[in-house]
mmCIF file of C-alpha atoms in Angstrom:
data_model
loop_
_atom_site.group_PDB
_atom_site.id
_atom_site.type_symbol
_atom_site.label_atom_id
_atom_site.label_comp_id
_atom_site.label_asym_id
_atom_site.label_seq_id
_atom_site.Cartn_x
_atom_site.Cartn_y
_atom_site.Cartn_z
ATOM 1 C CA MET A 1 -153.058 66.511 -93.533
ATOM 2 C CA LYS A 2 -153.924 67.003 -90.510
ATOM 3 C CA LYS A 3 -157.419 67.118 -89.132
ATOM 4 C CA THR A 4 -159.575 71.083 -89.831
ATOM 5 C CA LYS A 5 -159.882 72.339 -85.957
ATOM 6 C CA ILE A 6 -162.231 75.171 -84.978
ATOM 7 C CA ILE A 7 -163.448 76.900 -81.781
ATOM 8 C CA VAL A 8 -166.153 79.129 -82.525
ATOM 9 C CA SER A 9 -167.280 80.958 -79.285
ATOM 10 C CA GLY A 10 -169.252 83.373 -78.380
ATOM 11 C CA GLY A 11 -173.219 83.303 -77.351
ATOM 12 C CA GLY A 12 -175.638 84.832 -74.659
ATOM 13 C CA THR A 13 -179.174 85.289 -76.731
ATOM 14 C CA GLY A 14 -179.951 83.569 -79.680
ATOM 15 C CA GLY A 15 -178.820 86.938 -82.097
ATOM 16 C CA HIS A 16 -175.148 85.518 -81.417
ATOM 17 C CA ILE A 17 -175.495 81.808 -80.799
ATOM 18 C CA PHE A 18 -177.586 81.175 -84.875
ATOM 19 C CA PRO A 19 -174.973 83.145 -86.190
ATOM 20 C CA ALA A 20 -172.485 81.085 -84.369
ATOM 21 C CA ILE A 21 -174.064 77.261 -85.399
ATOM 22 C CA SER A 22 -174.823 78.555 -88.764
ATOM 23 C CA ILE A 23 -170.961 79.185 -89.279
ATOM 24 C CA ALA A 24 -170.353 75.534 -87.808
ATOM 25 C CA ASN A 25 -172.830 73.664 -90.069
ATOM 26 C CA ALA A 26 -170.981 76.041 -93.006
ATOM 27 C CA ILE A 27 -168.097 74.267 -92.006
ATOM 28 C CA LYS A 28 -168.726 70.596 -91.134
ATOM 29 C CA GLU A 29 -171.151 70.677 -95.188
ATOM 30 C CA ILE A 30 -167.780 72.266 -96.495
ATOM 31 C CA ARG A 31 -165.286 70.356 -94.582
ATOM 32 C CA PRO A 32 -167.233 66.701 -92.901
ATOM 33 C CA ASP A 33 -163.967 65.623 -91.020
ATOM 34 C CA SER A 34 -163.450 68.939 -89.088
ATOM 35 C CA GLU A 35 -163.987 69.016 -85.852
ATOM 36 C CA ILE A 36 -165.334 72.415 -84.144
ATOM 37 C CA LEU A 37 -165.036 73.088 -80.250
ATOM 38 C CA PHE A 38 -167.359 76.168 -79.370
ATOM 39 C CA VAL A 39 -166.264 77.933 -76.213
ATOM 40 C CA GLY A 40 -169.461 80.193 -74.285
ATOM 41 C CA ALA A 41 -170.503 81.583 -71.082
ATOM 42 C CA GLU A 42 -171.576 79.153 -68.066
ATOM 43 C CA GLY A 43 -175.419 79.571 -67.479
ATOM 44 C CA ARG A 44 -175.783 81.506 -70.358
ATOM 45 C CA MET A 45 -178.268 80.098 -73.312
ATOM 46 C CA GLU A 46 -175.425 79.031 -74.881
ATOM 47 C CA MET A 47 -174.795 76.313 -72.330
ATOM 48 C CA THR A 48 -177.983 74.430 -73.853
ATOM 49 C CA ARG A 49 -178.343 74.938 -77.240
ATOM 50 C CA VAL A 50 -175.190 74.410 -78.704
ATOM 51 C CA PRO A 51 -175.172 70.552 -77.736
ATOM 52 C CA GLU A 52 -179.210 70.571 -79.439
ATOM 53 C CA ALA A 53 -177.203 71.226 -82.116
ATOM 54 C CA GLY A 54 -174.877 68.397 -81.836
ATOM 55 C CA TYR A 55 -171.825 70.424 -81.524
ATOM 56 C CA GLU A 56 -169.621 70.127 -77.432
ATOM 57 C CA ILE A 57 -169.203 73.181 -75.782
ATOM 58 C CA LYS A 58 -166.563 74.778 -73.165
ATOM 59 C CA GLY A 59 -167.857 76.461 -70.219
ATOM 60 C CA LEU A 60 -165.950 80.290 -69.261
ATOM 61 C CA PRO A 61 -167.021 81.686 -65.977
ATOM 62 C CA ILE A 62 -166.799 84.743 -67.889
ATOM 63 C CA ALA A 63 -169.538 88.100 -66.968
ATOM 64 C CA GLY A 64 -170.014 91.982 -67.795
ATOM 65 C CA PHE A 65 -169.141 94.495 -66.004
ATOM 66 C CA ASN A 66 -171.921 95.971 -63.636
ATOM 67 C CA ARG A 67 -172.273 99.144 -64.499
ATOM 68 C CA LYS A 68 -174.374 100.783 -61.671
ATOM 69 C CA ASN A 69 -172.145 99.488 -59.066
ATOM 70 C CA PRO A 70 -168.814 99.515 -59.744
ATOM 71 C CA PHE A 71 -168.099 97.886 -56.664
ATOM 72 C CA ALA A 72 -169.367 94.299 -58.002
ATOM 73 C CA ASN A 73 -166.975 94.683 -60.655
ATOM 74 C CA ILE A 74 -163.931 93.433 -58.742
ATOM 75 C CA LYS A 75 -165.582 89.849 -59.021
ATOM 76 C CA VAL A 76 -166.012 90.628 -62.395
ATOM 77 C CA LEU A 77 -162.523 91.133 -62.741
ATOM 78 C CA PHE A 78 -161.583 87.737 -61.189
ATOM 79 C CA LYS A 79 -163.968 85.990 -63.672
ATOM 80 C CA ILE A 80 -162.374 87.569 -66.061
ATOM 81 C CA LEU A 81 -158.928 86.315 -64.843
ATOM 82 C CA LYS A 82 -159.723 82.929 -64.731
ATOM 83 C CA SER A 83 -161.731 82.816 -67.325
ATOM 84 C CA GLN A 84 -158.318 84.357 -69.823
ATOM 85 C CA GLN A 85 -156.494 81.101 -67.614
ATOM 86 C CA MET A 86 -159.296 78.732 -68.685
ATOM 87 C CA ALA A 87 -159.151 79.680 -72.506
ATOM 88 C CA LYS A 88 -155.897 79.160 -72.729
ATOM 89 C CA LYS A 89 -155.941 75.638 -71.452
ATOM 90 C CA ILE A 90 -159.095 75.010 -73.823
ATOM 91 C CA ILE A 91 -157.003 76.133 -76.967
ATOM 92 C CA LYS A 92 -153.355 74.163 -75.899
ATOM 93 C CA ASP A 93 -155.639 71.003 -75.089
ATOM 94 C CA PHE A 94 -157.963 71.595 -78.360
ATOM 95 C CA LYS A 95 -155.446 72.622 -80.726
ATOM 96 C CA PRO A 96 -157.287 74.360 -83.248
ATOM 97 C CA GLN A 97 -155.879 75.803 -86.430
ATOM 98 C CA ALA A 98 -157.894 78.772 -86.755
ATOM 99 C CA VAL A 99 -160.612 80.401 -83.822
ATOM 100 C CA VAL A 100 -163.962 82.323 -84.232
ATOM 101 C CA GLY A 101 -165.482 84.957 -82.156
ATOM 102 C CA VAL A 102 -169.531 85.823 -82.713
ATOM 103 C CA GLY A 103 -169.824 88.081 -79.657
ATOM 104 C CA GLY A 104 -170.936 87.931 -76.316
ATOM 105 C CA TYR A 105 -168.348 88.088 -72.970
ATOM 106 C CA ALA A 106 -167.088 84.468 -73.334
ATOM 107 C CA SER A 107 -165.694 85.652 -77.484
ATOM 108 C CA GLY A 108 -163.282 87.941 -75.285
ATOM 109 C CA PRO A 109 -161.615 86.087 -73.596
ATOM 110 C CA THR A 110 -160.503 83.225 -76.157
ATOM 111 C CA LEU A 111 -159.973 85.244 -78.510
ATOM 112 C CA LYS A 112 -157.673 86.965 -76.515
ATOM 113 C CA MET A 113 -155.939 83.908 -75.500
ATOM 114 C CA ALA A 114 -155.653 82.832 -79.156
ATOM 115 C CA ALA A 115 -153.893 85.343 -81.048
ATOM 116 C CA LYS A 116 -151.617 85.499 -77.525
ATOM 117 C CA MET A 117 -150.977 81.922 -78.541
ATOM 118 C CA GLY A 118 -150.219 83.104 -82.545
ATOM 119 C CA ILE A 119 -153.659 80.937 -83.310
ATOM 120 C CA PRO A 120 -155.183 83.664 -86.043
ATOM 121 C CA THR A 121 -158.731 84.787 -85.110
ATOM 122 C CA LEU A 122 -162.061 86.008 -87.411
ATOM 123 C CA ILE A 123 -164.246 88.125 -85.642
ATOM 124 C CA GLN A 124 -168.107 87.998 -87.532
ATOM 125 C CA GLU A 125 -169.546 91.340 -85.999
ATOM 126 C CA GLN A 126 -173.401 91.280 -86.603
ATOM 127 C CA ASN A 127 -174.677 95.061 -85.302
ATOM 128 C CA SER A 128 -174.042 98.587 -87.558
ATOM 129 C CA TYR A 129 -171.799 100.031 -84.569
ATOM 130 C CA ALA A 130 -168.818 97.953 -82.996
ATOM 131 C CA GLY A 131 -169.017 96.553 -79.633
ATOM 132 C CA VAL A 132 -165.848 97.979 -77.230
ATOM 133 C CA THR A 133 -164.554 93.900 -76.860
ATOM 134 C CA ASN A 134 -164.639 93.929 -80.459
ATOM 135 C CA LYS A 135 -162.765 96.978 -81.049
ATOM 136 C CA LEU A 136 -159.943 95.380 -79.164
ATOM 137 C CA LEU A 137 -160.076 92.259 -80.456
ATOM 138 C CA ALA A 138 -159.658 93.282 -84.213
ATOM 139 C CA LYS A 139 -155.839 94.837 -83.457
ATOM 140 C CA SER A 140 -155.266 90.719 -83.360
ATOM 141 C CA ALA A 141 -157.614 89.603 -86.181
ATOM 142 C CA LYS A 142 -156.847 88.273 -89.368
ATOM 143 C CA LYS A 143 -160.040 89.557 -91.054
ATOM 144 C CA ILE A 144 -163.449 91.828 -89.842
ATOM 145 C CA CYS A 145 -167.009 89.576 -91.366
ATOM 146 C CA VAL A 146 -169.213 92.474 -91.068
ATOM 147 C CA ALA A 147 -172.882 93.168 -91.757
ATOM 148 C CA TYR A 148 -173.507 97.048 -92.650
ATOM 149 C CA GLU A 149 -171.035 99.240 -94.377
ATOM 150 C CA GLY A 150 -168.892 102.309 -93.211
ATOM 151 C CA MET A 151 -167.479 99.577 -90.830
ATOM 152 C CA GLU A 152 -164.015 100.636 -91.541
ATOM 153 C CA ARG A 153 -165.026 103.989 -88.688
ATOM 154 C CA PHE A 154 -164.277 101.287 -86.306
ATOM 155 C CA PHE A 155 -161.413 98.771 -87.681
ATOM 156 C CA PRO A 156 -158.897 98.228 -90.240
ATOM 157 C CA LYS A 157 -160.001 98.585 -93.875
ATOM 158 C CA ASP A 158 -157.649 96.070 -94.663
ATOM 159 C CA LYS A 159 -159.152 93.542 -92.533
ATOM 160 C CA ILE A 160 -162.671 94.360 -94.067
ATOM 161 C CA LEU A 161 -165.433 91.835 -95.509
ATOM 162 C CA MET A 162 -168.385 92.061 -96.236
ATOM 163 C CA THR A 163 -170.750 88.734 -95.663
ATOM 164 C CA GLY A 164 -173.856 89.874 -93.945
ATOM 165 C CA ASN A 165 -175.348 87.887 -91.076
ATOM 166 C CA PRO A 166 -175.762 84.093 -91.296
ATOM 167 C CA VAL A 167 -179.190 82.758 -89.814
ATOM 168 C CA ARG A 168 -181.170 79.870 -88.505
ATOM 169 C CA GLN A 169 -181.179 77.488 -92.170
ATOM 170 C CA SER A 170 -184.293 76.548 -91.104
ATOM 171 C CA LEU A 171 -185.512 79.922 -92.275
ATOM 172 C CA LEU A 172 -184.463 79.166 -95.544
ATOM 173 C CA SER A 173 -184.462 75.531 -96.070
ATOM 174 C CA ASP A 174 -188.249 75.083 -95.094
ATOM 175 C CA ASN A 175 -190.439 77.344 -97.954
ATOM 176 C CA VAL A 176 -193.444 77.480 -95.675
ATOM 177 C CA HIS A 177 -196.267 78.691 -97.943
ATOM 178 C CA HIS A 178 -198.126 82.164 -96.340
ATOM 179 C CA HIS A 179 -201.272 79.727 -96.840
ATOM 180 C CA GLU A 180 -199.685 76.393 -95.559
ATOM 181 C CA ALA A 181 -198.824 79.059 -92.447
ATOM 182 C CA ILE A 182 -201.917 81.042 -92.091
ATOM 183 C CA ALA A 183 -203.820 77.386 -91.615
ATOM 184 C CA LYS A 184 -201.314 76.526 -88.930
ATOM 185 C CA PHE A 185 -201.806 79.403 -86.779
ATOM 186 C CA GLY A 186 -205.876 79.098 -87.164
ATOM 187 C CA LEU A 187 -206.364 81.965 -88.705
ATOM 188 C CA ASP A 188 -208.568 83.694 -91.669
ATOM 189 C CA PRO A 189 -206.992 84.253 -94.482
ATOM 190 C CA GLN A 190 -208.826 86.956 -95.400
ATOM 191 C CA ARG A 191 -207.216 89.282 -93.216
ATOM 192 C CA PRO A 192 -203.935 90.823 -92.712
ATOM 193 C CA VAL A 193 -201.750 88.811 -89.992
ATOM 194 C CA ILE A 194 -199.323 91.405 -87.622
ATOM 195 C CA LEU A 195 -196.468 89.489 -86.533
ATOM 196 C CA ILE A 196 -195.725 90.981 -82.370
ATOM 197 C CA ILE A 197 -191.939 89.256 -81.110
ATOM 198 C CA GLY A 198 -189.547 91.257 -78.847
ATOM 199 C CA GLY A 199 -186.904 88.087 -78.200
ATOM 200 C CA SER A 200 -186.801 85.004 -76.758
ATOM 201 C CA LEU A 201 -186.778 86.246 -73.121
ATOM 202 C CA GLY A 202 -189.578 88.970 -74.640
ATOM 203 C CA ALA A 203 -189.486 93.180 -74.796
ATOM 204 C CA ARG A 204 -191.580 94.584 -71.762
ATOM 205 C CA THR A 205 -191.580 97.755 -73.909
ATOM 206 C CA ILE A 206 -193.834 96.066 -76.209
ATOM 207 C CA ASN A 207 -195.542 93.097 -74.507
ATOM 208 C CA GLU A 208 -197.035 96.684 -72.555
ATOM 209 C CA SER A 209 -198.225 98.001 -76.349
ATOM 210 C CA ILE A 210 -200.297 95.328 -77.001
ATOM 211 C CA LEU A 211 -201.721 94.837 -72.964
ATOM 212 C CA SER A 212 -202.417 98.328 -72.936
ATOM 213 C CA HIS A 213 -204.543 98.748 -75.927
ATOM 214 C CA LEU A 214 -205.755 95.157 -76.374
ATOM 215 C CA ASP A 215 -209.807 97.423 -76.647
ATOM 216 C CA ALA A 216 -208.092 98.410 -80.279
ATOM 217 C CA ILE A 217 -207.462 95.092 -81.278
ATOM 218 C CA ARG A 218 -210.527 93.430 -80.213
ATOM 219 C CA ASN A 219 -212.337 95.636 -82.456
ATOM 220 C CA ASN A 220 -210.154 95.506 -85.931
ATOM 221 C CA ASP A 221 -210.300 93.235 -88.849
ATOM 222 C CA ALA A 222 -206.015 92.834 -88.310
ATOM 223 C CA GLN A 223 -204.788 89.527 -86.432
ATOM 224 C CA ILE A 224 -202.336 89.616 -83.913
ATOM 225 C CA ILE A 225 -199.539 86.687 -82.984
ATOM 226 C CA TRP A 226 -198.142 88.104 -80.271
ATOM 227 C CA GLN A 227 -194.692 86.012 -78.892
ATOM 228 C CA THR A 228 -194.428 87.135 -75.076
ATOM 229 C CA GLY A 229 -190.952 85.957 -74.411
ATOM 230 C CA LYS A 230 -190.872 83.156 -71.141
ATOM 231 C CA PHE A 231 -189.938 85.927 -68.717
ATOM 232 C CA TYR A 232 -193.594 87.910 -69.264
ATOM 233 C CA SER A 233 -196.030 85.221 -70.474
ATOM 234 C CA GLU A 234 -197.150 84.188 -66.252
ATOM 235 C CA HIS A 235 -198.275 87.563 -66.059
ATOM 236 C CA ILE A 236 -199.562 88.246 -68.990
ATOM 237 C CA ASN A 237 -201.892 85.319 -69.366
ATOM 238 C CA LYS A 238 -202.814 86.772 -65.756
ATOM 239 C CA CYS A 239 -204.291 89.905 -67.086
ATOM 240 C CA LEU A 240 -206.148 88.240 -70.010
ATOM 241 C CA ALA A 241 -207.772 86.083 -68.059
ATOM 242 C CA ASP A 242 -209.133 89.649 -66.682
ATOM 243 C CA ALA A 243 -209.846 91.220 -69.575
ATOM 244 C CA PRO A 244 -213.086 90.279 -72.083
ATOM 245 C CA GLU A 245 -212.128 87.526 -74.889
ATOM 246 C CA VAL A 246 -209.268 88.976 -77.419
ATOM 247 C CA PRO A 247 -211.063 86.429 -80.441
ATOM 248 C CA ASN A 248 -208.009 87.390 -83.186
ATOM 249 C CA LEU A 249 -204.794 87.378 -80.914
ATOM 250 C CA ILE A 250 -202.447 84.618 -80.284
ATOM 251 C CA VAL A 251 -200.568 84.435 -77.281
ATOM 252 C CA LEU A 252 -197.334 82.374 -77.467
ATOM 253 C CA ASP A 253 -194.467 82.388 -75.299
ATOM 254 C CA PHE A 254 -191.959 81.461 -77.166
ATOM 255 C CA ILE A 255 -192.255 80.128 -80.863
ATOM 256 C CA LYS A 256 -190.269 77.384 -81.510
ATOM 257 C CA ASN A 257 -191.085 77.225 -85.821
ATOM 258 C CA MET A 258 -190.034 80.682 -86.198
ATOM 259 C CA ASP A 259 -190.340 79.339 -90.448
ATOM 260 C CA GLU A 260 -194.006 79.530 -89.697
ATOM 261 C CA ALA A 261 -194.698 83.068 -87.797
ATOM 262 C CA TYR A 262 -192.766 84.643 -90.809
ATOM 263 C CA ALA A 263 -194.665 82.979 -93.500
ATOM 264 C CA ALA A 264 -198.158 84.086 -91.598
ATOM 265 C CA ALA A 265 -197.205 87.338 -91.419
ATOM 266 C CA ASP A 266 -197.840 90.574 -93.943
ATOM 267 C CA LEU A 267 -195.920 92.775 -90.813
ATOM 268 C CA VAL A 268 -193.652 91.958 -88.681
ATOM 269 C CA VAL A 269 -192.731 94.454 -85.549
ATOM 270 C CA SER A 270 -189.475 93.773 -83.365
ATOM 271 C CA ARG A 271 -186.779 94.826 -81.586
ATOM 272 C CA ALA A 272 -183.656 96.200 -83.736
ATOM 273 C CA GLY A 273 -181.180 93.354 -82.680
ATOM 274 C CA ALA A 274 -178.276 92.398 -85.685
ATOM 275 C CA SER A 275 -179.654 88.765 -86.398
ATOM 276 C CA SER A 276 -183.697 89.240 -85.800
ATOM 277 C CA ILE A 277 -182.581 92.105 -88.744
ATOM 278 C CA SER A 278 -181.282 89.956 -91.338
ATOM 279 C CA GLU A 279 -184.262 87.361 -90.930
ATOM 280 C CA LEU A 280 -185.909 89.846 -92.031
ATOM 281 C CA CYS A 281 -184.387 91.043 -95.470
ATOM 282 C CA LEU A 282 -183.722 87.826 -96.239
ATOM 283 C CA LEU A 283 -187.240 87.115 -96.252
ATOM 284 C CA GLY A 284 -188.058 90.575 -97.493
ATOM 285 C CA LYS A 285 -190.871 90.867 -95.079
ATOM 286 C CA PRO A 286 -192.159 94.159 -94.029
ATOM 287 C CA CYS A 287 -191.598 95.355 -90.472
ATOM 288 C CA ILE A 288 -191.520 97.818 -88.024
ATOM 289 C CA LEU A 289 -188.083 97.973 -85.556
ATOM 290 C CA VAL A 290 -188.743 98.768 -82.320
ATOM 291 C CA PRO A 291 -185.013 98.662 -80.596
ATOM 292 C CA SER A 292 -183.788 98.160 -77.126
ATOM 293 C CA PRO A 293 -182.451 101.277 -75.174
ATOM 294 C CA ASN A 294 -180.897 97.877 -72.931
ATOM 295 C CA VAL A 295 -177.855 97.289 -75.174
ATOM 296 C CA ALA A 296 -174.601 98.483 -75.153
ATOM 297 C CA GLU A 297 -173.774 101.340 -76.795
ATOM 298 C CA ASP A 298 -177.308 101.632 -78.101
ATOM 299 C CA HIS A 299 -176.485 99.279 -81.348
ATOM 300 C CA GLN A 300 -179.928 98.430 -82.230
ATOM 301 C CA THR A 301 -181.251 101.718 -82.931
ATOM 302 C CA LYS A 302 -177.903 102.217 -84.735
ATOM 303 C CA ASN A 303 -179.372 98.800 -86.834
ATOM 304 C CA ALA A 304 -182.527 100.181 -87.104
ATOM 305 C CA LEU A 305 -181.513 103.692 -88.599
ATOM 306 C CA ALA A 306 -179.660 101.668 -91.560
ATOM 307 C CA LEU A 307 -182.704 99.996 -91.996
ATOM 308 C CA SER A 308 -185.036 103.103 -91.633
ATOM 309 C CA THR A 309 -182.913 106.169 -93.376
ATOM 310 C CA LYS A 310 -183.216 103.574 -97.093
ATOM 311 C CA ASP A 311 -187.413 103.005 -96.616
ATOM 312 C CA ALA A 312 -186.919 99.306 -95.749
ATOM 313 C CA ALA A 313 -188.392 99.241 -92.150
ATOM 314 C CA LEU A 314 -190.370 102.053 -90.141
ATOM 315 C CA PHE A 315 -188.971 102.627 -87.031
ATOM 316 C CA VAL A 316 -190.224 104.097 -83.862
ATOM 317 C CA LYS A 317 -188.349 104.368 -80.054
ATOM 318 C CA ASP A 318 -188.819 102.106 -77.331
ATOM 319 C CA ILE A 319 -189.754 105.475 -75.396
ATOM 320 C CA GLU A 320 -192.762 106.094 -78.067
ATOM 321 C CA ALA A 321 -194.367 102.599 -78.944
ATOM 322 C CA GLN A 322 -196.748 103.055 -76.425
ATOM 323 C CA ASP A 323 -197.814 105.679 -77.909
ATOM 324 C CA LYS A 324 -197.438 104.892 -81.311
ATOM 325 C CA LEU A 325 -196.760 101.089 -81.927
ATOM 326 C CA LEU A 326 -199.530 99.823 -82.202
ATOM 327 C CA ASP A 327 -202.054 102.126 -84.172
ATOM 328 C CA LEU A 328 -199.085 102.539 -86.700
ATOM 329 C CA ALA A 329 -198.698 98.667 -87.443
ATOM 330 C CA ILE A 330 -202.497 98.761 -87.758
ATOM 331 C CA GLU A 331 -202.528 101.958 -90.394
ATOM 332 C CA THR A 332 -199.228 99.283 -92.151
ATOM 333 C CA VAL A 333 -200.860 96.071 -92.284
ATOM 334 C CA ASN A 334 -204.345 97.323 -93.867
ATOM 335 C CA ASN A 335 -201.170 99.786 -96.590
ATOM 336 C CA GLU A 336 -200.798 96.971 -99.418
ATOM 337 C CA CYS A 337 -198.412 99.529 -101.258
ATOM 338 C CA LYS A 338 -196.946 100.944 -98.169
ATOM 339 C CA LEU A 339 -196.169 96.772 -97.770
ATOM 340 C CA SER A 340 -195.318 96.114 -101.477
ATOM 341 C CA SER A 341 -192.758 99.437 -101.153
ATOM 342 C CA LEU A 342 -190.918 98.014 -97.663
ATOM 343 C CA SER A 343 -190.668 94.474 -98.034
ATOM 344 C CA HIS A 344 -189.333 95.193 -102.013
ATOM 345 C CA ASN A 345 -186.362 98.081 -100.338
ATOM 346 C CA ILE A 346 -185.339 95.392 -97.624
ATOM 347 C CA LYS A 347 -184.674 92.048 -99.857
ATOM 348 C CA LYS A 348 -182.123 94.746 -101.541
ATOM 349 C CA LEU A 349 -180.300 94.619 -98.222
ATOM 350 C CA ALA A 350 -179.875 90.130 -97.890
ATOM 351 C CA LEU A 351 -177.336 89.215 -98.072
ATOM 352 C CA PRO A 352 -177.916 85.357 -98.702
ATOM 353 C CA ASP A 353 -174.683 83.442 -98.678
ATOM 354 C CA SER A 354 -173.455 84.635 -95.301
ATOM 355 C CA ALA A 355 -172.293 80.718 -93.131
ATOM 356 C CA ASN A 356 -170.497 79.812 -96.578
ATOM 357 C CA ILE A 357 -168.885 83.023 -96.939
ATOM 358 C CA ILE A 358 -167.847 83.507 -93.814
ATOM 359 C CA ALA A 359 -167.238 79.176 -93.042
ATOM 360 C CA GLN A 360 -164.547 79.655 -96.311
ATOM 361 C CA GLU A 361 -162.722 82.085 -94.712
ATOM 362 C CA VAL A 362 -162.128 80.476 -91.729
ATOM 363 C CA LEU A 363 -161.129 77.533 -93.488
ATOM 364 C CA LYS A 364 -158.521 79.196 -95.081
ATOM 365 C CA LEU A 365 -157.190 80.926 -92.627
ATOM 366 C CA ALA A 366 -156.965 76.948 -90.593
ATOM 367 C CA ASP A 367 -155.305 76.083 -94.111
ATOM 368 C CA ALA A 368 -152.390 78.763 -93.822
ATOM 369 C CA VAL A 369 -151.314 77.556 -90.483
ATOM 370 C CA GLN A 370 -151.724 73.402 -91.499
#
């Protein structure tokens, strides 16, 4: 039998990259001698994160369409055509038996060319509302792995497999206890902890909701760990330097050990990206979701509603966050009955073995063409 070769394509955000790496790691665990090549978008986060995880990556010059300036899309069309030609060459040279798409710009041309070349493809759709690219790619895909019920609205039912979204392995393997995490952050174990995260780059509305309520935080018993995101950290640090000290507020631009932050938190405030939600489900974390309005098809709102309608999360609209978010977070973190109920309900939605199930499906496709 020849060596198993798999291409994994996609990225753009941590929400696409972490699941992609988790799937690759699971494939390597099942079949250690398999060869995995990533295909990403030039200049995007995956071009550094994937090599850090120990995998080779090739970049395509792909970009998204500019909805505000249609004339800029002439250049985008050329980039798409060039990316398709490059993807075809990468596939021809590497000779994979299967190609996996996890979403993000690069997965479009890579999976399209793979299907045209007769190579079986698998799509991992992370959201409760399928994006345009995945709906198009689904026509030629052999398998579509999903994380939410009701996805036959978008995809052929016979191709769908309910797997959930893979998460960062460190969250599951590093069993950090609450009291250890509290000590690492230098927090008081007798007082409740709110973790506020807006993604690796940050979330403007969430950040403004905190900045505009510093007095309320200062005068409250709750302790807050606040990941501002690197994009906003300079502005926020300047604002905090000009304000009276807030001793119960820990401000970080980026949290490297997210397992420790989750373990310390009694309540999490987060955007409603699919990857974040999967982590919160697996850890059974009570949460308030503030969907980003700046995503395709408003899929984060649909993700948040999929939880809030089952009483598995609280939901605050981005436009209402500045007025409502902090008060709701403080009220909830001090309500042990509510925290317990949210934790119980969100844990019921967890699908813990996602990466392994998807890896096995990928290998089945690969073995069928050996």
